[in-house]
Coordinates of C-alpha atoms in Angstrom, one line a residue:
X1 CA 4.4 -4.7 0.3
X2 CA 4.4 -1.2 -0.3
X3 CA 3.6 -1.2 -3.8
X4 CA 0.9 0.4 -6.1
X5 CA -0.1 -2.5 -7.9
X6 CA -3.4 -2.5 -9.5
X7 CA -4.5 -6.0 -10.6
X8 CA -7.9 -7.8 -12.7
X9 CA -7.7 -10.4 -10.3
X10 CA -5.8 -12.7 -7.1
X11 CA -5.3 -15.9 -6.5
X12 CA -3.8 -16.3 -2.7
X13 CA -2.2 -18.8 -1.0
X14 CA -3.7 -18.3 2.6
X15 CA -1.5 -16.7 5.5
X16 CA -3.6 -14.5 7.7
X17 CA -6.4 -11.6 7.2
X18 CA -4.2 -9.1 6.9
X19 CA -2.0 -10.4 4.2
X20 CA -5.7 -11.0 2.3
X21 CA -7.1 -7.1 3.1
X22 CA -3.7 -6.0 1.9
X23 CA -3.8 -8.2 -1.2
X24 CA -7.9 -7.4 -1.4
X25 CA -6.8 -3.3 -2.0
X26 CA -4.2 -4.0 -4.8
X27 CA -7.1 -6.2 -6.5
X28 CA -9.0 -3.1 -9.1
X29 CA -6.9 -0.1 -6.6
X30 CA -7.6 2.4 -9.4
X31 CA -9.7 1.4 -12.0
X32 CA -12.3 0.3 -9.2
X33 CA -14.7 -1.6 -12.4
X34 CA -17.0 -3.3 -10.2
X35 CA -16.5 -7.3 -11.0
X36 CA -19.7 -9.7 -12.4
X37 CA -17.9 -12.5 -10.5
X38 CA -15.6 -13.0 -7.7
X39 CA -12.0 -11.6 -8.5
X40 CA -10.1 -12.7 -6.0
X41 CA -10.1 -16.7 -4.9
X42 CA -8.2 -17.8 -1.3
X43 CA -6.8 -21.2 -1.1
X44 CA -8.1 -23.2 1.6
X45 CA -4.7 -24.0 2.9
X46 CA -1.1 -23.5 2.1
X47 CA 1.6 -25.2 1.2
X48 CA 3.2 -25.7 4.7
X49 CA -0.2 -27.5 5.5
X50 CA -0.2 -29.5 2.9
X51 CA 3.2 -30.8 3.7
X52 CA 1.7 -31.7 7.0
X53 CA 4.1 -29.1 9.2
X54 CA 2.8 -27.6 12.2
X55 CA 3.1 -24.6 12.5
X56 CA 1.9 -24.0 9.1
X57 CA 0.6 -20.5 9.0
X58 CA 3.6 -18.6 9.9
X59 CA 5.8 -16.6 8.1
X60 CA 4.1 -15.4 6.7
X61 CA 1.1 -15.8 9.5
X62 CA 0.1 -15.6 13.1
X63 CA 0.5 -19.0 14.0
X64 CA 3.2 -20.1 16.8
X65 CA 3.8 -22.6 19.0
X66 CA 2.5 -20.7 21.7
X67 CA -0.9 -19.6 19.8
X68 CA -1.8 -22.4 17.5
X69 CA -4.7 -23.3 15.0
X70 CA -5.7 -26.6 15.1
X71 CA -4.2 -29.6 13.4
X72 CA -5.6 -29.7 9.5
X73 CA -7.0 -26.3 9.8
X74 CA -8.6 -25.3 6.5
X75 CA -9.3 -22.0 5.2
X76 CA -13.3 -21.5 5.2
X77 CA -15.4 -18.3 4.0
X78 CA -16.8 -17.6 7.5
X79 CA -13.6 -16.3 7.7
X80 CA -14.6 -13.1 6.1
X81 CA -13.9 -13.5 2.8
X82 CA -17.4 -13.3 1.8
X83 CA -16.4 -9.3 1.5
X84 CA -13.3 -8.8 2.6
X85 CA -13.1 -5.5 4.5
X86 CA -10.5 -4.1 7.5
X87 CA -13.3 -5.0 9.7
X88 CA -11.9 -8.1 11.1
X89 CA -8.7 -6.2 11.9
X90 CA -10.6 -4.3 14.2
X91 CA -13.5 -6.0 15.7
X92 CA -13.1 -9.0 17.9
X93 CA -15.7 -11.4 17.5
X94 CA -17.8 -11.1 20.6
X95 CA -18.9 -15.0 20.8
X96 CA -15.3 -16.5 20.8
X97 CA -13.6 -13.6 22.1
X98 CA -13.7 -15.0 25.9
X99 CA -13.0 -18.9 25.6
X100 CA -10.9 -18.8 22.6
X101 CA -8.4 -16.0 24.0
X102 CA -8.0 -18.1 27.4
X103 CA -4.1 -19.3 27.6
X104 CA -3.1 -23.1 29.4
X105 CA -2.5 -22.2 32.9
X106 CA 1.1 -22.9 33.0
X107 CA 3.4 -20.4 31.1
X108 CA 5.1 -23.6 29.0
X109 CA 2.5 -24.9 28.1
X110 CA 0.5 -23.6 24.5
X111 CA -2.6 -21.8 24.4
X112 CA -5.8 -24.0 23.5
X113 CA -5.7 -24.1 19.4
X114 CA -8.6 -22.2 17.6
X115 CA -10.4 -22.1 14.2
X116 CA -10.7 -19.4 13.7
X117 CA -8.5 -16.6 12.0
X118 CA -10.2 -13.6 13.4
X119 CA -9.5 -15.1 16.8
X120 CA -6.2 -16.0 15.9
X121 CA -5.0 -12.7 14.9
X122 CA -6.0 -10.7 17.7
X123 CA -5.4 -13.0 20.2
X124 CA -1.4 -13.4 18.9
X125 CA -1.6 -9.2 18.8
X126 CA -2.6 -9.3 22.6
X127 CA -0.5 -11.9 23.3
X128 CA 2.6 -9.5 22.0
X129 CA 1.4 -6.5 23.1
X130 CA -0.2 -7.4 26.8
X131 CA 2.2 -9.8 27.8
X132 CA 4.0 -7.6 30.1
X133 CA 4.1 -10.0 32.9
X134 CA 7.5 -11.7 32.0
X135 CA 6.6 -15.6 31.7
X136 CA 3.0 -15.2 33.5
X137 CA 0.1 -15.6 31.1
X138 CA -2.9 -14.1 32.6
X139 CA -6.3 -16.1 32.2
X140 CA -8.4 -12.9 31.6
X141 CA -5.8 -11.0 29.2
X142 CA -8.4 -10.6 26.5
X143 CA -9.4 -7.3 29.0
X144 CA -7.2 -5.5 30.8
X145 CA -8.8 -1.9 31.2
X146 CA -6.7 -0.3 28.8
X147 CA -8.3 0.2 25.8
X148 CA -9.0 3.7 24.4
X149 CA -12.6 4.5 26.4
X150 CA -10.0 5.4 29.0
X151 CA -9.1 8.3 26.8
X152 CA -12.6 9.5 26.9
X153 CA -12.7 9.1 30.5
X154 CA -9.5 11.3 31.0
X155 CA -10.9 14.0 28.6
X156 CA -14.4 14.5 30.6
X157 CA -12.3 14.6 33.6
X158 CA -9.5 17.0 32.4
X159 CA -12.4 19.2 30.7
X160 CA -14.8 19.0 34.4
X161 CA -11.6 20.4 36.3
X162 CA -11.0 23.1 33.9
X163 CA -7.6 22.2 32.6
X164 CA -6.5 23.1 29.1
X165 CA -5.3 20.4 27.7
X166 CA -8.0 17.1 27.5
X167 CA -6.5 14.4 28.6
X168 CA -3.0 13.4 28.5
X169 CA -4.1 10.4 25.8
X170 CA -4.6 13.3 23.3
X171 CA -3.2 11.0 20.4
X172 CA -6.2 8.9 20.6
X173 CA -8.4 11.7 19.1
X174 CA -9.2 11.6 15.5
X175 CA -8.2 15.2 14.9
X176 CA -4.8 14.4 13.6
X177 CA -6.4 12.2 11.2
X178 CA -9.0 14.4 10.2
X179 CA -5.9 17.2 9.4
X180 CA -3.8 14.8 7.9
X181 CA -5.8 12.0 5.5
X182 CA -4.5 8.9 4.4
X183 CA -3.0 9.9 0.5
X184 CA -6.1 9.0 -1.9
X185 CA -4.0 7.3 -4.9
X186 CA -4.6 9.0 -8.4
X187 CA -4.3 7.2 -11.6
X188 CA -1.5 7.2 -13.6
X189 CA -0.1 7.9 -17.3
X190 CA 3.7 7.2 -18.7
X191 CA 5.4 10.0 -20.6
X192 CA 9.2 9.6 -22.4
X193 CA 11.0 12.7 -23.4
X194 CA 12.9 10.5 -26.7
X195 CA 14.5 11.2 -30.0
X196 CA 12.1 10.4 -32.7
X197 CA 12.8 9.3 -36.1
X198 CA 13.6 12.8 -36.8
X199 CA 16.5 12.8 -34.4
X200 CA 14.4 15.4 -32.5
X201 CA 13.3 15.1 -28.9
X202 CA 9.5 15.5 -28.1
X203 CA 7.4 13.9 -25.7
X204 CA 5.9 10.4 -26.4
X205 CA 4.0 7.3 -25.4
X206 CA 5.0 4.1 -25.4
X207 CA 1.4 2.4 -27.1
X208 CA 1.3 -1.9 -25.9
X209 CA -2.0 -2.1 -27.2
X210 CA -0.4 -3.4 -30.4
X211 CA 3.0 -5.4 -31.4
X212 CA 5.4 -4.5 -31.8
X213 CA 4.7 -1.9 -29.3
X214 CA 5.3 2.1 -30.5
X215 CA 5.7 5.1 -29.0
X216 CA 3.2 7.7 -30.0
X217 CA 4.0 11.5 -30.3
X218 CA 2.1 13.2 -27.3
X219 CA 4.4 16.4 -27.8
X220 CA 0.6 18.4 -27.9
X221 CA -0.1 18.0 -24.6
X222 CA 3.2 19.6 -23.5
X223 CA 3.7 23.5 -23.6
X224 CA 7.1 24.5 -23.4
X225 CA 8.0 27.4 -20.7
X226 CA 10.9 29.7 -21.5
X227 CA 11.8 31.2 -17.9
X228 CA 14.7 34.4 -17.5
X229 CA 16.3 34.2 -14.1
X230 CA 17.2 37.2 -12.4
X231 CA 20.2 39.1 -12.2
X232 CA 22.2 37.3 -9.7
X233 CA 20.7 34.0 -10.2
X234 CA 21.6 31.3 -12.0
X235 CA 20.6 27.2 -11.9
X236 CA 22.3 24.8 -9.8
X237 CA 22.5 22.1 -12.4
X238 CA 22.7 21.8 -16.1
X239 CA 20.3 19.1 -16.5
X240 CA 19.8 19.3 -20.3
X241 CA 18.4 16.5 -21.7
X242 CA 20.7 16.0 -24.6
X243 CA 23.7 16.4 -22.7
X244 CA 22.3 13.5 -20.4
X245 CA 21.2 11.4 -22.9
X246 CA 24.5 11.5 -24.5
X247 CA 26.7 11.0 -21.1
X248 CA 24.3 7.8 -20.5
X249 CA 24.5 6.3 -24.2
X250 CA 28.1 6.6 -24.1
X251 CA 28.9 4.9 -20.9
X252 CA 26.6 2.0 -21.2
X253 CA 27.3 1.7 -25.3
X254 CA 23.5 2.4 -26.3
X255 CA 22.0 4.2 -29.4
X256 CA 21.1 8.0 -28.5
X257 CA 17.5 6.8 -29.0
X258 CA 17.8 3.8 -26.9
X259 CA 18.9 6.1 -24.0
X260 CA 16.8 8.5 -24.1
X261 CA 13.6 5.8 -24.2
X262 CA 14.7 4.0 -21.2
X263 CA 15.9 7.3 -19.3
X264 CA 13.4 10.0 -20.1
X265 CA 10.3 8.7 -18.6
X266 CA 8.1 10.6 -16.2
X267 CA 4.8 9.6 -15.0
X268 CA 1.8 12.0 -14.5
X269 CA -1.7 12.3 -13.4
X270 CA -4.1 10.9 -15.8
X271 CA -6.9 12.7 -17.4
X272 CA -10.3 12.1 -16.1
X273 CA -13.4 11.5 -17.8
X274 CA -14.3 14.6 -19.8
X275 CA -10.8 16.3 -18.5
X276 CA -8.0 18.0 -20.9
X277 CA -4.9 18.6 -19.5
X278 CA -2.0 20.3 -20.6
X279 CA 1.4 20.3 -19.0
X280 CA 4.3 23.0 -19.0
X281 CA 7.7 21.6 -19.0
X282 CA 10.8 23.4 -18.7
X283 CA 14.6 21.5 -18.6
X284 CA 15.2 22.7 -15.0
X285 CA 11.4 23.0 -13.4
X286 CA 9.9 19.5 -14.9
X287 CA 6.7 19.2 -15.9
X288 CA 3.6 20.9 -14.3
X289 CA -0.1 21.6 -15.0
X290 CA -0.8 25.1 -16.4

């Protein structure tokens, strides 16, 4: 799921690789605290297996009747969970890739079951994506010539007959992921803009690190910005917190202070080791680093 979850530790109940490398980055995403002992332990089968149903590993999973696993298939750590890594998402493994991705030689009948999740995986991803054929199931599908050397071929080609564009395969290149990086996550901190017990509104913290929980005053670490507009120009909204808080505690019959707790939160970036950071707020611009 797309979620920034950021966990101690993981115990999973097996479906495929992916499902573990996706669960593997949400296992210490931010904090990153390097573990004395494993952190994350994979069950050797799930629940579908040990009910005895076949298929078991599918949906979630990459098992079908047309690519099984083998009867009683169990989970094992030469599976690469040793240190799980994207790696098996991307590499075939060369001494099972041939015989293991061979299909039965009529199109109703399954392909021979494997062992192997690795195998499994990227023989059901061929298996979608090459099976262009209609109902014939090639023998030698594992290879079909049109993998992304060809791009490299094209581009020597295009650049030897002096055209200006390399290659008509240009989204293979890495220069669009070079310009445009995957987003590197930053650690995050909770603010609420809430009445105190002064009836005032300044910025505060909710603290869980004791019960009953409290919210802290953090109003020093927020500067406010007085900002004259122009003649001519004028805000869109009135967003005033007060008048908000107000419309909201009296349509859902809450205390002011109740409303503005569970309304007024924001979250920023957190401080680093050694950093100080002090944020500007103004009612109709937000909150933002000086």
């Amino acid at each position: 799921m797309g979620r920034d979850h950021d966990y101690d530790w993981a115990i999973a109940e097996p479906s495929s690789m992916r499902a573990l490398i996706q669960l593997a980055g949400r296992v210490q995403r931010h904090r990153q605290q390097a573990p004395a002992t494993a952190n994350i332990h994979v069950l050797d089968q799930n629940v579908r297996a040990l009910k005895g149903k076949h298929p078991a590993y599918c949906k979630p999973g990459f098992e079908s009747a047309a690519v099984p696993l083998e009867k009683g298939y169990k989970v094992t750590l030469d599976e690469g969970l040793t240190a799980i890594s994207a790696t098996p998402r991307i590499q075939e493994i060369p001494k099972l890739e041939k015989p293991a991705f061979i299909f039965a030689s009529s199109a109703k009948k399954a392909a021979k079951p494997v062992s192997h999740w690795g195998v499994q995986e990227h023989r059901a991803l061929r298996f979608t994506l090459e099976l262009t054929g209609g109902e014939k199931y090639h023998s030698d599908f594992f290879r079909t010539g049109k993998e992304a050397e060809l791009w490299w071929n094209e581009t020597l080609i295009s650049q030897a007959a002096g055209l200006r564009y390399p290659g008509k395969h240009a989204s293979w290149s890495g220069e669009l992921i070079r310009r445009t990086p995957f987003r590197h996550s930053q650690r995050q901190e909770s603010f609420v803009l809430a009445y105190n017990d002064d009836d005032k509104l300044d910025w505060q913290q909710l603290d869980t690190s004791r019960y009953p929980y409290q919210y802290d005053d953090q109003s020093y670490r927020f500067k406010p910005v007085e900002t004259s507009l122009a003649a001519g120009c004028h805000w869109w909204f009135d967003v005033d917190p007060e008048a908000v808080y107000q419309h909201f505690a009296d349509q859902l019959g809450w205390p002011l202070k109740k409303a503005s707790q569970h309304l007024g939160e924001i979250r920023l970036a957190a401080e680093r080791e050694g950093q100080n950071i002090t944020w500007c707020w103004h009612p109709q611009l937000g909150a933002y680093r000086e």
